[in-house]
Amino acid sequence: MLRTELSWSHRVRGAMVLAACGDALGAPFEGREPADPAEIDDWMHRSTQLMRFTDDTACTLVLADHLTRRRGIVNEDELADELAREWTREPGRGYGQGAAQLFADIARGAAWRQAAADMFDGHGSLGNGAAMRVAPVGLLPGLALGAVAGRARRTAMVSHQHPQALDGAAAQAVATALAALSIQDTPLDADRMVAAICQHVHTAEFRAALRKLPALVARAASGADVAGEVGNGVAAVQAVPAALAAFLRHPDDVPAAIGFAIGMGGDTDTIASMTGALCGARRAEKDLPVMWGLRLEGASRVWTAASALARLGRPGAGAQPPG
Ligand SMILES: [Mg+2]
């Protein structure tokens, strides 16, 4: 039991910290295409500069704290207020225009359910903003995958009500849970992982995007190839499959996976953050490059939030670690 407990805690912390590192490493390359591989390599492996995190990490920390305080239970009203409060506290973290407007409205007292539903002419946001913060849901102990997906959708609803965005949150949370349950250094079966995730998405568009991944992984597709097939934009239906592709291409090599994610271009901070969450859930904190830990802005805050979330998995904390 002790070994399992330790292993689970290390995976939770690995996922949280590497998600933040992916966000901060990807941020300088957001929207710059084509990304220069040499510049990415320098920034990832030789720079000593501060790695500044963005809205992805800010919102992930809000969700982690929310779940920790409520022992894994989601309260949408409170989560909406907490996200809006975080935006109010630090609005300069690179939030998209839609998210900034939504959080401003909620902070002024608007009801989240209606405000989120009204976005984009009443379609709701199909962006990746719910998926980018959802890793903590996949790191809750003892949940069946269906419960992970359901809880992820509830966290998404407060800001992203388009069915593809809800699928994005469910898919990324389930992928995180599967990565946390996977056995390191044994081959990861991309077909099986994608099939398992597909069981928890509802839209044909999202399923179709995910089903492109096994063939791309099998042929060792390049980042440009993946971006061409599934996209690299801010839509959840692009960014989530792109992040999963980067992880599946390099499931046991954290820097290679995050470098792959950034090299795809497009929404690099969010894609690399989601890739980092998956890598960290599989490889645990031991694979965090030392320099990233030293360069990451707010590292102690991320570690503290991750450690608190990880303690939910302790025997006696109200839930048991899975597997
Ligand atoms: Mg961002």
PDB file of N, CA and C in Angstrom, residues 63 130-140 145 147-153 155 166-180 193 197 200 240 274 278 281:
ATOM      1  N   LEU A  63      -8.578  25.077 -10.145  1.00  0.00           N
ATOM      2  CA  LEU A  63      -9.347  23.828 -10.115  1.00  0.00           C
ATOM      3  C   LEU A  63      -8.753  22.834  -9.113  1.00  0.00           C
ATOM      4  N   ALA A 130     -11.380  24.857 -21.181  1.00  0.00           N
ATOM      5  CA  ALA A 130     -11.811  23.922 -20.126  1.00  0.00           C
ATOM      6  C   ALA A 130     -10.877  22.724 -20.075  1.00  0.00           C
ATOM      7  N   ALA A 131     -10.428  22.275 -21.244  1.00  0.00           N
ATOM      8  CA  ALA A 131      -9.499  21.131 -21.292  1.00  0.00           C
ATOM      9  C   ALA A 131      -8.146  21.492 -20.691  1.00  0.00           C
ATOM     10  N   MET A 132      -7.715  22.732 -20.887  1.00  0.00           N
ATOM     11  CA  MET A 132      -6.360  23.117 -20.453  1.00  0.00           C
ATOM     12  C   MET A 132      -6.218  23.113 -18.928  1.00  0.00           C
ATOM     13  N   ARG A 133      -7.335  23.217 -18.207  1.00  0.00           N
ATOM     14  CA  ARG A 133      -7.252  23.300 -16.739  1.00  0.00           C
ATOM     15  C   ARG A 133      -7.692  22.014 -16.052  1.00  0.00           C
ATOM     16  N   VAL A 134      -8.029  20.965 -16.823  1.00  0.00           N
ATOM     17  CA  VAL A 134      -8.798  19.846 -16.272  1.00  0.00           C
ATOM     18  C   VAL A 134      -7.957  18.735 -15.653  1.00  0.00           C
ATOM     19  N   ALA A 135      -6.634  18.787 -15.805  1.00  0.00           N
ATOM     20  CA  ALA A 135      -5.794  17.673 -15.327  1.00  0.00           C
ATOM     21  C   ALA A 135      -6.115  17.237 -13.891  1.00  0.00           C
ATOM     22  N   PRO A 136      -6.355  18.176 -12.952  1.00  0.00           N
ATOM     23  CA  PRO A 136      -6.624  17.720 -11.573  1.00  0.00           C
ATOM     24  C   PRO A 136      -7.788  16.738 -11.484  1.00  0.00           C
ATOM     25  N   VAL A 137      -8.766  16.844 -12.368  1.00  0.00           N
ATOM     26  CA  VAL A 137      -9.892  15.896 -12.329  1.00  0.00           C
ATOM     27  C   VAL A 137      -9.401  14.483 -12.659  1.00  0.00           C
ATOM     28  N   GLY A 138      -8.487  14.401 -13.621  1.00  0.00           N
ATOM     29  CA  GLY A 138      -7.937  13.089 -13.975  1.00  0.00           C
ATOM     30  C   GLY A 138      -7.011  12.528 -12.915  1.00  0.00           C
ATOM     31  N   LEU A 139      -6.653  13.358 -11.938  1.00  0.00           N
ATOM     32  CA  LEU A 139      -5.723  12.944 -10.882  1.00  0.00           C
ATOM     33  C   LEU A 139      -6.433  12.671  -9.558  1.00  0.00           C
ATOM     34  N   LEU A 140      -7.770  12.683  -9.583  1.00  0.00           N
ATOM     35  CA  LEU A 140      -8.513  12.325  -8.373  1.00  0.00           C
ATOM     36  C   LEU A 140      -8.422  10.819  -8.178  1.00  0.00           C
ATOM     37  N   LEU A 145     -13.440   5.719 -14.994  1.00  0.00           N
ATOM     38  CA  LEU A 145     -13.245   6.686 -16.086  1.00  0.00           C
ATOM     39  C   LEU A 145     -14.523   7.445 -16.419  1.00  0.00           C
ATOM     40  N   ALA A 147     -16.756   8.402 -14.353  1.00  0.00           N
ATOM     41  CA  ALA A 147     -16.898   9.454 -13.333  1.00  0.00           C
ATOM     42  C   ALA A 147     -15.907  10.585 -13.595  1.00  0.00           C
ATOM     43  N   VAL A 148     -14.709  10.232 -14.060  1.00  0.00           N
ATOM     44  CA  VAL A 148     -13.728  11.265 -14.422  1.00  0.00           C
ATOM     45  C   VAL A 148     -14.308  12.156 -15.523  1.00  0.00           C
ATOM     46  N   ALA A 149     -14.846  11.522 -16.561  1.00  0.00           N
ATOM     47  CA  ALA A 149     -15.403  12.282 -17.683  1.00  0.00           C
ATOM     48  C   ALA A 149     -16.573  13.153 -17.230  1.00  0.00           C
ATOM     49  N   GLY A 150     -17.446  12.586 -16.407  1.00  0.00           N
ATOM     50  CA  GLY A 150     -18.610  13.340 -15.941  1.00  0.00           C
ATOM     51  C   GLY A 150     -18.214  14.542 -15.105  1.00  0.00           C
ATOM     52  N   ARG A 151     -17.240  14.328 -14.236  1.00  0.00           N
ATOM     53  CA  ARG A 151     -16.800  15.432 -13.382  1.00  0.00           C
ATOM     54  C   ARG A 151     -16.073  16.501 -14.226  1.00  0.00           C
ATOM     55  N   ALA A 152     -15.319  16.051 -15.227  1.00  0.00           N
ATOM     56  CA  ALA A 152     -14.646  17.003 -16.114  1.00  0.00           C
ATOM     57  C   ALA A 152     -15.659  17.882 -16.842  1.00  0.00           C
ATOM     58  N   ARG A 153     -16.728  17.288 -17.292  1.00  0.00           N
ATOM     59  CA  ARG A 153     -17.765  18.068 -17.991  1.00  0.00           C
ATOM     60  C   ARG A 153     -18.380  19.119 -17.071  1.00  0.00           C
ATOM     61  N   THR A 155     -16.902  20.626 -14.598  1.00  0.00           N
ATOM     62  CA  THR A 155     -15.959  21.749 -14.438  1.00  0.00           C
ATOM     63  C   THR A 155     -15.913  22.613 -15.695  1.00  0.00           C
ATOM     64  N   LEU A 166     -16.811  20.499 -24.186  1.00  0.00           N
ATOM     65  CA  LEU A 166     -17.099  19.542 -23.107  1.00  0.00           C
ATOM     66  C   LEU A 166     -16.394  18.220 -23.402  1.00  0.00           C
ATOM     67  N   ASP A 167     -16.411  17.791 -24.666  1.00  0.00           N
ATOM     68  CA  ASP A 167     -15.676  16.591 -25.051  1.00  0.00           C
ATOM     69  C   ASP A 167     -14.175  16.764 -24.792  1.00  0.00           C
ATOM     70  N   GLY A 168     -13.671  17.947 -25.078  1.00  0.00           N
ATOM     71  CA  GLY A 168     -12.249  18.201 -24.864  1.00  0.00           C
ATOM     72  C   GLY A 168     -11.850  18.029 -23.413  1.00  0.00           C
ATOM     73  N   ALA A 169     -12.677  18.558 -22.523  1.00  0.00           N
ATOM     74  CA  ALA A 169     -12.385  18.423 -21.089  1.00  0.00           C
ATOM     75  C   ALA A 169     -12.471  16.966 -20.669  1.00  0.00           C
ATOM     76  N   ALA A 170     -13.519  16.268 -21.135  1.00  0.00           N
ATOM     77  CA  ALA A 170     -13.678  14.855 -20.772  1.00  0.00           C
ATOM     78  C   ALA A 170     -12.506  14.036 -21.309  1.00  0.00           C
ATOM     79  N   ALA A 171     -12.132  14.280 -22.553  1.00  0.00           N
ATOM     80  CA  ALA A 171     -11.055  13.500 -23.184  1.00  0.00           C
ATOM     81  C   ALA A 171      -9.718  13.734 -22.482  1.00  0.00           C
ATOM     82  N   GLN A 172      -9.418  14.994 -22.176  1.00  0.00           N
ATOM     83  CA  GLN A 172      -8.132  15.293 -21.543  1.00  0.00           C
ATOM     84  C   GLN A 172      -8.083  14.745 -20.117  1.00  0.00           C
ATOM     85  N   ALA A 173      -9.189  14.802 -19.400  1.00  0.00           N
ATOM     86  CA  ALA A 173      -9.211  14.262 -18.037  1.00  0.00           C
ATOM     87  C   ALA A 173      -9.068  12.741 -18.053  1.00  0.00           C
ATOM     88  N   VAL A 174      -9.783  12.089 -18.956  1.00  0.00           N
ATOM     89  CA  VAL A 174      -9.682  10.629 -19.051  1.00  0.00           C
ATOM     90  C   VAL A 174      -8.270  10.232 -19.497  1.00  0.00           C
ATOM     91  N   ALA A 175      -7.704  10.959 -20.436  1.00  0.00           N
ATOM     92  CA  ALA A 175      -6.336  10.663 -20.882  1.00  0.00           C
ATOM     93  C   ALA A 175      -5.355  10.810 -19.721  1.00  0.00           C
ATOM     94  N   THR A 176      -5.545  11.833 -18.896  1.00  0.00           N
ATOM     95  CA  THR A 176      -4.672  12.031 -17.731  1.00  0.00           C
ATOM     96  C   THR A 176      -4.801  10.863 -16.760  1.00  0.00           C
ATOM     97  N   ALA A 177      -6.033  10.439 -16.527  1.00  0.00           N
ATOM     98  CA  ALA A 177      -6.257   9.305 -15.620  1.00  0.00           C
ATOM     99  C   ALA A 177      -5.607   8.038 -16.179  1.00  0.00           C
ATOM    100  N   LEU A 178      -5.755   7.823 -17.469  1.00  0.00           N
ATOM    101  CA  LEU A 178      -5.156   6.631 -18.080  1.00  0.00           C
ATOM    102  C   LEU A 178      -3.625   6.693 -18.021  1.00  0.00           C
ATOM    103  N   ALA A 179      -3.076   7.873 -18.247  1.00  0.00           N
ATOM    104  CA  ALA A 179      -1.618   8.024 -18.165  1.00  0.00           C
ATOM    105  C   ALA A 179      -1.138   7.748 -16.737  1.00  0.00           C
ATOM    106  N   ALA A 180      -1.925   8.194 -15.750  1.00  0.00           N
ATOM    107  CA  ALA A 180      -1.537   7.985 -14.347  1.00  0.00           C
ATOM    108  C   ALA A 180      -1.634   6.517 -13.944  1.00  0.00           C
ATOM    109  N   MET A 193      -5.579   3.155 -25.966  1.00  0.00           N
ATOM    110  CA  MET A 193      -5.785   4.385 -25.198  1.00  0.00           C
ATOM    111  C   MET A 193      -6.821   5.279 -25.894  1.00  0.00           C
ATOM    112  N   ILE A 197     -10.558   6.475 -24.584  1.00  0.00           N
ATOM    113  CA  ILE A 197     -10.972   7.882 -24.479  1.00  0.00           C
ATOM    114  C   ILE A 197     -12.236   8.125 -25.302  1.00  0.00           C
ATOM    115  N   HIS A 200     -15.765   8.109 -24.016  1.00  0.00           N
ATOM    116  CA  HIS A 200     -16.241   9.179 -23.141  1.00  0.00           C
ATOM    117  C   HIS A 200     -16.433  10.503 -23.872  1.00  0.00           C
ATOM    118  N   VAL A 240      -6.651  19.301 -28.084  1.00  0.00           N
ATOM    119  CA  VAL A 240      -6.594  18.101 -27.235  1.00  0.00           C
ATOM    120  C   VAL A 240      -6.015  16.906 -28.005  1.00  0.00           C
ATOM    121  N   MET A 274      -1.001  20.556 -21.801  1.00  0.00           N
ATOM    122  CA  MET A 274      -1.790  19.311 -21.732  1.00  0.00           C
ATOM    123  C   MET A 274      -0.887  18.093 -21.961  1.00  0.00           C
ATOM    124  N   LEU A 278       0.001  14.879 -19.208  1.00  0.00           N
ATOM    125  CA  LEU A 278      -0.031  13.446 -19.531  1.00  0.00           C
ATOM    126  C   LEU A 278       1.320  12.801 -19.229  1.00  0.00           C
ATOM    127  N   ALA A 281       1.847  12.536 -15.473  1.00  0.00           N
ATOM    128  CA  ALA A 281       1.002  11.507 -14.862  1.00  0.00           C
ATOM    129  C   ALA A 281       1.617  10.128 -15.087  1.00  0.00           C
TER     130      ALA A 281
END
